[in-house]
Structures are given as structure tokens and as C-alpha cells.
Coordinates of C-alpha atoms and ligand atoms in Angstrom, one line a residue:
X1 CA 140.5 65.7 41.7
X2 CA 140.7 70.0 41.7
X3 CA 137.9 69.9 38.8
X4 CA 135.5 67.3 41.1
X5 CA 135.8 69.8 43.6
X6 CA 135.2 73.1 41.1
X7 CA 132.1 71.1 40.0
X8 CA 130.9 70.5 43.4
X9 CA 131.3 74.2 44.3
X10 CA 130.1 76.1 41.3
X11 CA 127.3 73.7 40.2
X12 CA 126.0 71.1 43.1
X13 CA 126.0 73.5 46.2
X14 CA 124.4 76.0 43.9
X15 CA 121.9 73.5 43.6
X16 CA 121.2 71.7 46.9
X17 CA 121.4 75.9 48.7
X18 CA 118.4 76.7 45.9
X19 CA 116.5 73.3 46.4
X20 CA 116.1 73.8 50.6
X21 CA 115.1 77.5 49.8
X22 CA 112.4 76.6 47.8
X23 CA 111.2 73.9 50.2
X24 CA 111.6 76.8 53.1
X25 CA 109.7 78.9 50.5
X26 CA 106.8 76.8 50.1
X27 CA 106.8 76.1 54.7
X28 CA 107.2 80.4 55.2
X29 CA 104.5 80.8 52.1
X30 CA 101.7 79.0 53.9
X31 CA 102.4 81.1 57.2
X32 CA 102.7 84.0 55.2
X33 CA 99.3 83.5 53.5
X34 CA 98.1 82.3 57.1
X35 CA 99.0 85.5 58.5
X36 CA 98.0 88.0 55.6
X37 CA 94.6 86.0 56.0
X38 CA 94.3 86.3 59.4
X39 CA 95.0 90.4 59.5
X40 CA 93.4 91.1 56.4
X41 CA 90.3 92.3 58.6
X42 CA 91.2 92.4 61.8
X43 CA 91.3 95.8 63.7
X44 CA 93.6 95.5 66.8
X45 CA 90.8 97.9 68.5
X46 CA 88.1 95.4 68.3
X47 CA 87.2 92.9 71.2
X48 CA 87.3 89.9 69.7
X49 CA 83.9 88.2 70.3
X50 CA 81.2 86.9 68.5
X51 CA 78.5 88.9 70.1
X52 CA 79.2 92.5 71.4
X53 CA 77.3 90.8 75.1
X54 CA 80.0 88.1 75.4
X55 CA 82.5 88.2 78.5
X56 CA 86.2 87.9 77.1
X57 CA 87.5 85.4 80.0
X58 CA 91.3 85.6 80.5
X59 CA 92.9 82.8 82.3
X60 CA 95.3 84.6 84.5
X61 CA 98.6 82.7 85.9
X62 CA 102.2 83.9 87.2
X63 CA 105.4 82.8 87.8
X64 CA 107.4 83.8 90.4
X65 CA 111.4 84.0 89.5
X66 CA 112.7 85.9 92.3
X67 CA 112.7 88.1 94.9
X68 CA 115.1 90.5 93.9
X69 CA 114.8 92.9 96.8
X70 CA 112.5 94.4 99.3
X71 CA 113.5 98.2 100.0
X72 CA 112.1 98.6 103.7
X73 CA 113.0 102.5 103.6
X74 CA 111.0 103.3 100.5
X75 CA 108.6 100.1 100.9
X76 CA 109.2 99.1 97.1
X77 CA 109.3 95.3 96.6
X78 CA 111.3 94.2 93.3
X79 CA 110.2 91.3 92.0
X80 CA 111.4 89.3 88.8
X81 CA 108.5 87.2 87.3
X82 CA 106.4 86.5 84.0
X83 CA 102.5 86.2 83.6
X84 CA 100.8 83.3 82.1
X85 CA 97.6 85.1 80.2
X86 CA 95.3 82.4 77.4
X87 CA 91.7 83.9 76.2
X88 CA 90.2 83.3 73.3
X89 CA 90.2 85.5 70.1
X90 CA 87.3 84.5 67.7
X91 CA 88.9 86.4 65.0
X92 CA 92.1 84.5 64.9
X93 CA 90.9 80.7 64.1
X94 CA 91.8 78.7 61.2
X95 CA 91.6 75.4 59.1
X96 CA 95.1 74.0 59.2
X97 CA 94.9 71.5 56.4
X98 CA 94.4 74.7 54.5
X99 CA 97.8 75.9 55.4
X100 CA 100.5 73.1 55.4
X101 CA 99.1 71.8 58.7
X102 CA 100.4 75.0 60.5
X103 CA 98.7 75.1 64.3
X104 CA 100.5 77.5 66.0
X105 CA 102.0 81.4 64.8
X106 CA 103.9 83.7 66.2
X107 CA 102.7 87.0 66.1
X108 CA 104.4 90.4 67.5
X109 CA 102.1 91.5 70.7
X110 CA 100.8 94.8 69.1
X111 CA 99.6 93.3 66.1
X112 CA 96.6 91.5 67.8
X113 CA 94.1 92.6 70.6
X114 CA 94.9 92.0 74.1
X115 CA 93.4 92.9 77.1
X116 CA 95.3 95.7 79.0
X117 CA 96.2 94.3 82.1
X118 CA 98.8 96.3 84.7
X119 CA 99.7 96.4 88.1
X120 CA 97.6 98.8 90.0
X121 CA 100.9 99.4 92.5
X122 CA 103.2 99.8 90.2
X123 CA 106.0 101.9 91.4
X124 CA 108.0 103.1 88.3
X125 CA 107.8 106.1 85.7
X126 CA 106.6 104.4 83.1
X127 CA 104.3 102.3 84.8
X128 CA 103.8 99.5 82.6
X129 CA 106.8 96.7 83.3
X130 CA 106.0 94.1 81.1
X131 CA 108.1 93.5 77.9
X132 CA 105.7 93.1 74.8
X133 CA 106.9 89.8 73.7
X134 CA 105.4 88.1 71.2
X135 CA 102.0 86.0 71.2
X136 CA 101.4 82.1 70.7
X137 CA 98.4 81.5 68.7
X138 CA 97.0 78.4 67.8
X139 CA 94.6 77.4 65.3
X140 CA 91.4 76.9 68.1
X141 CA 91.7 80.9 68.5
X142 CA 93.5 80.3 71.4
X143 CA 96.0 83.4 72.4
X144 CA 98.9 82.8 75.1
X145 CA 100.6 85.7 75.7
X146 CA 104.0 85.3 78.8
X147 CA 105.5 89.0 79.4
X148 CA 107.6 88.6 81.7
X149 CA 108.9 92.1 83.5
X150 CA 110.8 93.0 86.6
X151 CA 108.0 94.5 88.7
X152 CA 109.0 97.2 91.3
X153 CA 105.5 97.6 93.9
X154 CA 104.6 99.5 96.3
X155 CA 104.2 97.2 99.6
X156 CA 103.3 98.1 103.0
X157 CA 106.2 97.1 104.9
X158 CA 105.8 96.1 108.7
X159 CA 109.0 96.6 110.5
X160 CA 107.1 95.9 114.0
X161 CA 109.4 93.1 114.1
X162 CA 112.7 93.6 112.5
X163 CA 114.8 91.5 112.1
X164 CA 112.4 89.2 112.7
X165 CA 109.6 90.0 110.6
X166 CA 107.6 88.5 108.1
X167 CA 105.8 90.5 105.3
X168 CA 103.1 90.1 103.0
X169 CA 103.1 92.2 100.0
X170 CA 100.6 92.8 97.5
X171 CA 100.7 92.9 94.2
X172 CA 97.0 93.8 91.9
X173 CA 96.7 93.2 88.4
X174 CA 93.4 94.5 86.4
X175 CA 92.5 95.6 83.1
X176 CA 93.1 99.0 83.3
X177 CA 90.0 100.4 81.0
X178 CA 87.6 97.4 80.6
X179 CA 85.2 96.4 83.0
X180 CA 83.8 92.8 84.4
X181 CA 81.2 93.2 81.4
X182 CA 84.1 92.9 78.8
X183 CA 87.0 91.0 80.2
X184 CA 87.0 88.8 83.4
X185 CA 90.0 87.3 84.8
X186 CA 89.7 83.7 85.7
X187 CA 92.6 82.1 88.4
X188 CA 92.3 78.7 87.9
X189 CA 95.0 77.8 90.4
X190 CA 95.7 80.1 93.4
X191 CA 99.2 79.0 93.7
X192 CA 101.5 81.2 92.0
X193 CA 103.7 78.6 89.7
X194 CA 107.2 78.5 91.3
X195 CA 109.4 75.9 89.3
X196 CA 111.8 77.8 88.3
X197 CA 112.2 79.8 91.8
X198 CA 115.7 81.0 92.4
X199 CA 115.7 81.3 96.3
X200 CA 116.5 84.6 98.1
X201 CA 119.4 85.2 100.4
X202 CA 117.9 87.3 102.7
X203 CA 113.7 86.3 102.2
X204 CA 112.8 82.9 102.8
X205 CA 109.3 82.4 100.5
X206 CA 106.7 81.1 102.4
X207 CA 104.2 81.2 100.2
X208 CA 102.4 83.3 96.9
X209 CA 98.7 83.2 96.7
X210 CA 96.6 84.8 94.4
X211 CA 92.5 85.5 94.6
X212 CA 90.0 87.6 92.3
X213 CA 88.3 90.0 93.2
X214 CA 85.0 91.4 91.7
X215 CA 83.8 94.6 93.5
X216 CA 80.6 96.1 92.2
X217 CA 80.4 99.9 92.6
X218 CA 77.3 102.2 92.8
X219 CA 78.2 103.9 89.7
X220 CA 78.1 101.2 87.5
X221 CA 76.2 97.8 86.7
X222 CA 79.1 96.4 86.3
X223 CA 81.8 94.6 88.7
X224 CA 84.8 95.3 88.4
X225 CA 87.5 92.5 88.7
X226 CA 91.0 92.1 90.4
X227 CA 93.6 89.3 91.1
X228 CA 95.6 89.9 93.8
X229 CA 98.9 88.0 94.4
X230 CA 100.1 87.9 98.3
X231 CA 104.3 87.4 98.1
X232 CA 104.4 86.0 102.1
X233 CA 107.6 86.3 103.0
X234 CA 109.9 85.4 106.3
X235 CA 113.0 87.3 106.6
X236 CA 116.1 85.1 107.3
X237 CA 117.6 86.7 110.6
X238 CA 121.1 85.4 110.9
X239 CA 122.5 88.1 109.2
X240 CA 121.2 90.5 111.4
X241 CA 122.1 88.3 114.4
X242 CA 125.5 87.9 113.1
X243 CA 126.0 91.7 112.4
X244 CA 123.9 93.4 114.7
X245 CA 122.9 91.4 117.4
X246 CA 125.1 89.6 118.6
X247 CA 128.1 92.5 118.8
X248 CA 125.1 94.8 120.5
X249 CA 124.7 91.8 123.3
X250 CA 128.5 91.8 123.9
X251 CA 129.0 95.2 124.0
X252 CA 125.9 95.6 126.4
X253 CA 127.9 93.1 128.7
X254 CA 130.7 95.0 129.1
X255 CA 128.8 97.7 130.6
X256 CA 128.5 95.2 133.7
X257 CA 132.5 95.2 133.7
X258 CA 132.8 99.0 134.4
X259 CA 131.6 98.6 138.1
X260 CA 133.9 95.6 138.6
X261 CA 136.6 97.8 137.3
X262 CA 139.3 99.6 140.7
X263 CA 137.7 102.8 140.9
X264 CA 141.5 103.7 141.0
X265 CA 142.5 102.4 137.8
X266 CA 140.4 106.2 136.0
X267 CA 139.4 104.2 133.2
X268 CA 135.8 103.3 134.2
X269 CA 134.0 106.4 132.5
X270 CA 136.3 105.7 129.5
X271 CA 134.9 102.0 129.0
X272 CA 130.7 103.5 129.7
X273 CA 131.8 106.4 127.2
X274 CA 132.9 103.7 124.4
X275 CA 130.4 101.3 125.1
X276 CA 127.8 104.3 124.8
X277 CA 129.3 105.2 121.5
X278 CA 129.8 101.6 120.1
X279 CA 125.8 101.5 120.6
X280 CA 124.8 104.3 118.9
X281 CA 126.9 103.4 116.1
X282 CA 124.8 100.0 115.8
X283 CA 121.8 102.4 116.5
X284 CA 122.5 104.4 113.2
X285 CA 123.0 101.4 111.4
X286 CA 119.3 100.1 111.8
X287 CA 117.9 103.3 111.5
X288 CA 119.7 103.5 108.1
X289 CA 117.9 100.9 106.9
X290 CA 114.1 101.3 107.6
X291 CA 111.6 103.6 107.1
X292 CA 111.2 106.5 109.2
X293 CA 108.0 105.9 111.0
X294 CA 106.7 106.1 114.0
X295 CA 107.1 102.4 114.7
X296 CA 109.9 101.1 116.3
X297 CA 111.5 97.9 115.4
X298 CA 112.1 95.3 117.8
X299 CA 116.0 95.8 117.4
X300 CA 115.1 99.5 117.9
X301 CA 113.7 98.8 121.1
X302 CA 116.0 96.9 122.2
X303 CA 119.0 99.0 121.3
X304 CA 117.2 101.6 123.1
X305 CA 117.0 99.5 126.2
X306 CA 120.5 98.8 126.0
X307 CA 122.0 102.9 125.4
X308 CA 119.4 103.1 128.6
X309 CA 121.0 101.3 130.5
X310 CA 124.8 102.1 129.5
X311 CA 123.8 105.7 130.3
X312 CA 122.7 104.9 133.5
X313 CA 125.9 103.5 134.0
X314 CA 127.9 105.6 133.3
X315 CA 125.6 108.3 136.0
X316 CA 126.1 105.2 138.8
X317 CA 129.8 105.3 138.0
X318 CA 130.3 109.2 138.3
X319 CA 128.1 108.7 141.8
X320 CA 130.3 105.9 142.7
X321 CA 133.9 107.3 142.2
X322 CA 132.4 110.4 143.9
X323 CA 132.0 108.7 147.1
X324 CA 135.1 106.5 146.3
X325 CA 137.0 109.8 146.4
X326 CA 135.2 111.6 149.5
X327 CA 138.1 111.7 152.1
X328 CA 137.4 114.7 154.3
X329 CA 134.6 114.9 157.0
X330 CA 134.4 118.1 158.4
X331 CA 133.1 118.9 154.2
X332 CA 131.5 116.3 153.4
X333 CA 129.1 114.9 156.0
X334 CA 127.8 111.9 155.3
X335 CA 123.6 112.9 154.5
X336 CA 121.3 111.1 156.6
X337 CA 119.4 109.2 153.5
X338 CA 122.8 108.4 152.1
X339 CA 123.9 106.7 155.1
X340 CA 120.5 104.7 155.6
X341 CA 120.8 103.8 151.9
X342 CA 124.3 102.7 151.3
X343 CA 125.5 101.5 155.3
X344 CA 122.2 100.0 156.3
X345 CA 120.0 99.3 154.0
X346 CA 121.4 98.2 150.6
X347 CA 124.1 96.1 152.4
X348 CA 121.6 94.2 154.2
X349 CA 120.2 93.0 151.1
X350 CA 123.4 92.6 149.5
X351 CA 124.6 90.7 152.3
X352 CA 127.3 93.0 152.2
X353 CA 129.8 93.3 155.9
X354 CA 131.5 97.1 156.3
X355 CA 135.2 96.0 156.5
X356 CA 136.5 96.6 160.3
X357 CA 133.2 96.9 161.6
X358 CA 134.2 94.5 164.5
X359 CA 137.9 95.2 165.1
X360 CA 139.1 95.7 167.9
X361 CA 141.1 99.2 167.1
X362 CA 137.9 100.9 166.3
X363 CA 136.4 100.5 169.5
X364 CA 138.9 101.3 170.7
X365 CA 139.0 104.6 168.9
X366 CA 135.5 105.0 169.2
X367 CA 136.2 104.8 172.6
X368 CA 138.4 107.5 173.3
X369 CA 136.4 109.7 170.7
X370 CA 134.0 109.7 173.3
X371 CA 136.0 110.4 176.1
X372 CA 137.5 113.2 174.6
X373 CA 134.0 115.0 173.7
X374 CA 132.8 114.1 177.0
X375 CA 135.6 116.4 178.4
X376 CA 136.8 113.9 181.0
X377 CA 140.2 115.2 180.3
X378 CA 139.8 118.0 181.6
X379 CA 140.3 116.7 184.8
X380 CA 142.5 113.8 184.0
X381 CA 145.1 112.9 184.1
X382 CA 147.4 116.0 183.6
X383 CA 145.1 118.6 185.5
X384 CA 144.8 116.6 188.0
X385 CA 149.1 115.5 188.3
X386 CA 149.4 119.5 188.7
X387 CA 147.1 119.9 191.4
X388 CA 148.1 117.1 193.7
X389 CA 151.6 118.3 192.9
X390 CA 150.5 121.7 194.5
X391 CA 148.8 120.5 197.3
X392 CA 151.9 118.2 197.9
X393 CA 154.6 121.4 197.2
X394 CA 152.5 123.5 199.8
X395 CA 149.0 124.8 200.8
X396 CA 149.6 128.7 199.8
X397 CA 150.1 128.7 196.0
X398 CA 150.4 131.9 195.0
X399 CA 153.4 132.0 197.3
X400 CA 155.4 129.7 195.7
X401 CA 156.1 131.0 192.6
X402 CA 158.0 128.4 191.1
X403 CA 155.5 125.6 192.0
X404 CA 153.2 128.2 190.0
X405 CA 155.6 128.3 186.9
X406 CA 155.5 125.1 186.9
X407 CA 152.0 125.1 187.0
X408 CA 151.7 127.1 184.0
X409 CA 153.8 125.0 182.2
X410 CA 152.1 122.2 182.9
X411 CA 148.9 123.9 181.8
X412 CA 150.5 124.8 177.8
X413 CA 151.8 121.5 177.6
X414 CA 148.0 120.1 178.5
X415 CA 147.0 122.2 176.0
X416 CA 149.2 121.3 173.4
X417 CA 148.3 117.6 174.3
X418 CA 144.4 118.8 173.9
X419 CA 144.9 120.2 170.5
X420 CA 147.0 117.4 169.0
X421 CA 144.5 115.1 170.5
X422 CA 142.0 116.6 168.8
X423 CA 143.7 117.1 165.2
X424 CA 144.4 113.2 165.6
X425 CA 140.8 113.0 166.6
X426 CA 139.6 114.9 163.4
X427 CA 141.9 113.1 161.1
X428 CA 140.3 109.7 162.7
X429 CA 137.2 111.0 161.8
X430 CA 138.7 112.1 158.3
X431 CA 139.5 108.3 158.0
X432 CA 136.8 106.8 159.7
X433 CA 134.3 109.2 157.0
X434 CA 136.6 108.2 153.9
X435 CA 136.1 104.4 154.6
X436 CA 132.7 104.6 155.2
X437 CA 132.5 107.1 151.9
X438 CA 134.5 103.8 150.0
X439 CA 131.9 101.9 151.5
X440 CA 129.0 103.3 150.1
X441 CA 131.1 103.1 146.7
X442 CA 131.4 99.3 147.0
X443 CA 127.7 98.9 147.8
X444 CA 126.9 101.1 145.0
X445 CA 129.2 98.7 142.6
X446 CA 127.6 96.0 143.8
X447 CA 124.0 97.2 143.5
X448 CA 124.5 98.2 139.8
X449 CA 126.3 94.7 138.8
X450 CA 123.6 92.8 140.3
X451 CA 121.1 95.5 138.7
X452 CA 122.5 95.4 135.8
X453 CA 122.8 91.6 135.2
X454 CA 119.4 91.6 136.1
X455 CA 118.2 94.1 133.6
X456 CA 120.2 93.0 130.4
X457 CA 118.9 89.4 130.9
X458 CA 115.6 90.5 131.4
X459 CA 115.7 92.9 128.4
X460 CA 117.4 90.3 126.0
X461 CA 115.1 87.5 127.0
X462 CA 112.5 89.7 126.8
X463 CA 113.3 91.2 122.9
X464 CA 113.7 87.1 122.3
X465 CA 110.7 85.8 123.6
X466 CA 108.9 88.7 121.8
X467 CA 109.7 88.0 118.4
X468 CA 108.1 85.7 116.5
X469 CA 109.5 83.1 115.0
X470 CA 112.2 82.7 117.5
X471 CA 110.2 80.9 120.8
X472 CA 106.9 82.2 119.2
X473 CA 105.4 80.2 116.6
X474 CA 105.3 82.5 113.4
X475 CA 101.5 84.2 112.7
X476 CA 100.3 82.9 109.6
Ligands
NAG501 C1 83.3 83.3 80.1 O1 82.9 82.6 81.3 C2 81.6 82.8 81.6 C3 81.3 82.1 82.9 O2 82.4 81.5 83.5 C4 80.7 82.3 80.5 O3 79.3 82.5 80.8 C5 81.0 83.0 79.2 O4 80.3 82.4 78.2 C6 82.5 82.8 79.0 N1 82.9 83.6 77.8 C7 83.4 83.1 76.7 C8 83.7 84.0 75.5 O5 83.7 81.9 76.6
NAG502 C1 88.7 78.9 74.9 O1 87.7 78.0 74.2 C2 87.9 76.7 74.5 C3 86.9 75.9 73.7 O2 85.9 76.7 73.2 C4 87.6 76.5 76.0 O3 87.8 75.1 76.4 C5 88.6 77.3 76.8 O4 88.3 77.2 78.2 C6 88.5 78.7 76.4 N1 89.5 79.5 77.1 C7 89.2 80.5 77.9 C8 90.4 81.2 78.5 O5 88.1 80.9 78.1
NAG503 C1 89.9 74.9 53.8 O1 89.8 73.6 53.7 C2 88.4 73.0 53.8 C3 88.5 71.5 53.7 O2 89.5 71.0 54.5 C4 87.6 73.6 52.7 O3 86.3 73.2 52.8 C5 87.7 75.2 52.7 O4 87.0 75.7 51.6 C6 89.1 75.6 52.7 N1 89.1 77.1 52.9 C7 89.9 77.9 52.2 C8 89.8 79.3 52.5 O5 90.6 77.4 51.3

């Protein structure tokens, strides 16, 4: 049983390893001598044509893998994809009967002429991204060569719209040194081939077309030809509207809430202060991401709008707990304008009532306010108690002095009862000015609520109906 399998070991495997290599022998012989036949004479320099006249036509295609990323701040576009290029090489045809039936070889990309194609906006050092893979030649003489590369472009990025844009970016491939005369690109289909697309998370493809272009300068009799691929893209916006949006909206709405707020409570410049800062925080983050131009994005605008109005805000507020807090009247006398504005005017819009306008008690003081500046006291009622008490006392009444110390008395108590009269006159008025002063504080709330509802609606539906794609049907 041990010496079967000794015999099988030293002498058959020996045997059956030698046999396939010396059918593989014969297979890699005939590509060998293909190969050493096919590059005995050719020069890698050498266009490969039968008459110097003849136009080389490549057959241009690309597939699109991904879109890796679209760097608005630097406007570089990264995309992953791999070209599709067949012309025909006169040089490299062959018989296959001649050689085992072999149609296709393999050969190594510098070892055969190609046409040096790039991408005119190319944005990296060494220029060039493709990978020199190999070429596919068949026996017709026809050459297929597929570099793929991760291409990094220059694209003109149009953050008009952001978040809600859609951009188009180019990408031009030529051959760099040979003109129409020599090489012409053919695109037999326009559509960029995108089977095995892996979609983007945050660029929804909406299309890749490609044209040629032949532009014939002055200079030269000779066009010189392009193909241009157009990545359209659509950004997708929830992410924005999830992270910047939305939060920006809320926050905004709170600034409706400070003038709601008790101007007693001291925190209502607190809340407009946070808000404020909350916004340009969101601000910061937007501006992080684009390019600094002198276009503003939609969300710019918009956040703009927003720190706009929270300023504001935060002014009314300051105005409004300034009158909330006005208590004295002999200081501060109400301005004419401000008493038109805020008593007369605004609350007529507002449809706003002064609180004890119609009692009863401030007609009342009213009233006697008036009867005190008219000086009807002076005669009445005390002055007059004292003189009918002289006239009653006695006609002569310098005579009586006591009637006349009396008198006297009488006269420092009136004046006592004059001058608290008036200091509860004055702290009327005090009250009567510090009401009026919370007054014009509760129109003023009221205005900028109903101001500022107005404006953040307007200014949100607005920035909506704006941007396309949302109500607006996308430009294509
Ligand atoms: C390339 O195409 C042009 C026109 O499409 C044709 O005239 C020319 O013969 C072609 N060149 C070759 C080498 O086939
Ligand atoms: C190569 O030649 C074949 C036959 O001569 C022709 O059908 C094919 O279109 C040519 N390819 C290109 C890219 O010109
Ligand atoms: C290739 O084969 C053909 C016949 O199939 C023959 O005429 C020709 O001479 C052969 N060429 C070479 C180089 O062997």
C-alpha cells in the first residue's frame, strides 16, 4: 500500500506536472511568437496607419462609477470612473490559424501606441489620472484600451441656490499633442454608460452627457477635437433641512416669544441675545462650507433675514422695557410723536383699548386735576370758612386778635392742605404717566409680534418658493 503511494509520488505526479507544462508550453509559445512577431518592428512612436493622410478615429466611451465628492469651497469635483477607448492599429493584425487560433493578447499599455488623451481640467499634481492598465488586442487590429482613474476636476460650482442647487460640471477630454488631422474622437453614444453606478448620498445623478467638439482655429488648418462630458447633478436637500434649516426656522420663532415674555420677568434680552448667537453659529456653519464669493446662497440669505430680524428684536425690546420702566413724569414727558404713535395711532390699528380709559375714578381725578390748576381753591372752601367766620365774629378784624390768630391758622393749615394736594396731584400724574408709559410698552409688544409673525412667514415662504426644486419646477 506505502510503495503504491511512493510510486505515485516520485514517478506518476512527476509525470502528469511535466505533461500539462509542456501542453502550457506549446499554448504560451504561440502567444509568445505572436507577440515577438508583432513587436519585432513596431516603434511605439509611430501612428499606426497605412498612409501618413489617414485620420486615426478613436471611439471614445465612459463609465461613470461614482460621485465621490463635490468640494463646493475649492470647486473640485471627484469622480471615480473608467474610459472605454477602441481604434484601430494597422500594425497590430494577425492570421490566427498561424498561431493556435489565438484572437485576442494582452499587452502592457506602453508597449503599443496610443493616443494621448487627458482631461483638460484636471485638478491634481501630476495631471494625468488614469492607471496604465493593460490593452486588449484582437487579431482585426482592433485596440481597447479601459483605464479607469479617480478624476479630481475643476468645476464651476453655483451655489446661487444652496441647499437647493443643481450643478453641471464639466469634464474635457482631448489628445493632448495631436490634432483633428491625426486622431479624431468619435462618441457613438452620448450617454455616459452607468451600469454599474453606485448612487451618491448627498448628489442625486440626473444625468451624464457627453458631445464632441471640433473647433477650428486661425492658426491652423486643422480642427481641433474635444468630448465633453456634463455630470448634471441635483443636490439631495434633506440633510441640510434636517441640520440647518429646520433648527434655523425654530430658533427664528422664538424670537416672536421674547415680546410675549413679562417685561418683569428680566429675561427678554437674555432669550434675543441667545437666539442672536444660536444664528450666527448656523451662519458659520454654511459659510464653512462654500466658496467665498461674492454670491450668496439662498440659505445665506435667508439666515441673514433671520439675524435681521432677531436684531431688531432685541432694539424693540430694549425700547419696550424702557417705556415699561418710565414711572416718573415731571422727567420723562411723554414726546408728542411718541404719544400719537403708541396711544393713538398704533392701538387703533391694533384694536388695542388703554386699560381704565373709561373708569369712573379717572374722571374723577381728572376732574379735580383741573380744579386744582384752575385755582378754584383758592377761594373754596377753606378761604372762604375763614372769612365768613370773620364777618360772623365781628366787622373790625384787626381788633380782634384772636379771631385773627385764628385766621392765621387757618391760613397754614390751607396751605398745608394746598401742598399735599398737590404732591398727591403730582404723584397722580406720576401714575397716570407710568401707565400710559406701560401702555405704549404693550402696544410696542404687540406691534412687533404681529410684525414679526408677519416677517418670518413672509421670509420663509419667500426663501421656499424661491428655490427650485421645492414649489419650482427644477431648470433643466
Ligand atoms: C475615420 O473616420 C473618417 C470619417 O468618419 C473616415 O473618413 C476615415 O477613413 C476613418 N479613418 C480610418 C483609419 O478608418
Ligand atoms: C476598425 O476597423 C473596422 C473594420 O475595418 C471598423 O468596422 C471599425 O469601425 C474600426 N474602428 C474604429 C474605431 O474606427
Ligand atoms: C499564415 O497562414 C496562412 C494560411 O492560413 C499562410 O498563407 C501564411 O503564409 C502564414 N503566415 C506565416 C507567417 O506563417
Amino acid at each position: 500500500m506505502a510503495g503504491g503511494v511512493e510510486l505515485f509520488l516520485r514517478i506518476v505526479l512527476p509525470m502528469l506536472v511535466l505533461m500539462t507544462m509542456a501542453q502550457g508550453a506549446n499554448g504560451s509559445q504561440a502567444e509568445k511568437d505572436l507577440i515577438q512577431d508583432l513587436l519585432r518592428n513596431y516603434d511605439v512612436m509611430v501612428r499606426p496607419i497605412d498612409k501618413y493622410n489617414d485620420i486615426i478615429n478613436v471611439s471614445f466611451a465612459v463609465t461613470l462609477q461614482q460621485i465621490v465628492d463635490l468640494d463646493e469651497k475649492n470647486q473640485l469635483l471627484t469622480t471615480s470612473m473608467y474610459m472605454g477607448w477602441t481604434w484601430n492599429d494597422t500594425y497590430l493584425k494577425w492570421n490566427p490559424d498561424n498561431y493556435s487560433g489565438i484572437v485576442e493578447i494582452r499587452l502592457p499599455a506602453k508597449k503599443v501606441w496610443k493616443p494621448d488623451i487627458l482631461v483638460y481640467n484636471s485638478a491634481v499634481d501630476s495631471f494625468d489620472q488614469m492607471l496604465q492598465t493593460n490593452v486588449v488586442i484582437w487579431s482585426t487590429g482592433a485596440v481597447e484600451w479601459l483605464p479607469p482613474g479617480l478624476f479630481k476636476t475643476t468645476c464651476d460650482v453655483d451655489i446661487r441656490y444652496f441647499p437647493f442647487d443643481e450643478q453641471r460640471c464639466t469634464m474635457k477630454f482631448g489628445a493632448w499633442t495631436y490634432h483633428g488631422g491625426m486622431v479624431d474622437l468619435a462618441l457613438p453614444d452620448e450617454n455616459a454608460i452607468l451600469d454599474n453606478y453606485i448612487p451618491s448620498g448627498e448628489w442625486d445623478l440626473i444625468s451624464m452627457k457627453g458631445h464632441r467638439t471640433s473647433v477650428k482655429y486661425e492658426c491652423c488648418p486643422h480642427p481641433f477635437v474635444d468630448v465633453t462630458y456634463t455630470i448634471h447633478m441635483r443636490r439631495r436637500t434633506l440633510f441640510y433641512g434636517f441640520n440647518l434649516i429646520l433648527p434655523c426656522v425654530l430658533v427664528c420663532s422664538l424670537t416672536i416669544l421674547v415680546f410675549l415674555l413679562p417685561a418683569d420677568s428680566g429675561e427678554r434680552i437674555t432669550l434675543g441675545i441667545t437666539v442672536l448667537l444660536a444664528l450666527v453659529v448656523f451662519l458659520q456653519l454654511v459659510a464653512d462650507n462654500l466658496p467665498p464669493t461674492d454670491v450668496i446662497p439662498l440659505l445665506g440669505k435667508y439666515f441673514a433675514c433671520s439675524i435681521v430680524m432677531v436684531t431688531a428684536s432685541v432694539v424693540c425690546t430694549v425700547i419696550s422695557l424702557n417705556f415699561h420702566h418710565t414711572t416718573s413724569a415731571n422727567t420723562n414727558t411723554m414726546p408728542g410723536w411718541i404719544r400719537f404713535v403708541f396711544l393713538n395711532f398704533l392701538p387703533r390699528i391694533l384694536r388695542m383699548k388703554r386699560p381704565g380709559e373709561n373708569s369712573f375714578r379717572r374722571k374723577f381725578l381728572d376732574n379735580q386735576a383741573e380744579v386744582v390748576m384752575d385755582g378754584k381753591v383758592e377761594e373754596y372752601p377753606l378761604m372762604v370758612a375763614g372769612e365768613r367766620l370773620g364777618n360772623w365774629m365781628g366787622t373790625n378784624q384787626t381788633e380782634l386778635s384772636p379771631l385773627n390768630e385764628a385766621k392765621k391758622e387757618l391760613n397754614d393749615v390751607l396751605h398745608e392742605v394746598r401742598f399735599i394736594t398737590s404732591r398727591m396731584h403730582n404723584d397722580d400724574e406720576d401714575e397716570k404717566s407710568a401707565l400710559e408709559w406701560r401702555f405704549a410698552a404693550t402696544v410696542l409688544d404687540r406691534f412687533c409680534v404681529i410684525f414679526f409673525i408677519i416677517y418670518f412667514v413672509v421670509s420663509t415662504l419667500f426663501t421656499i418658493a424661491v428655490a427650485p426644486g421645492v414649489l419650482l419646477p427644477p431648470d433643466n
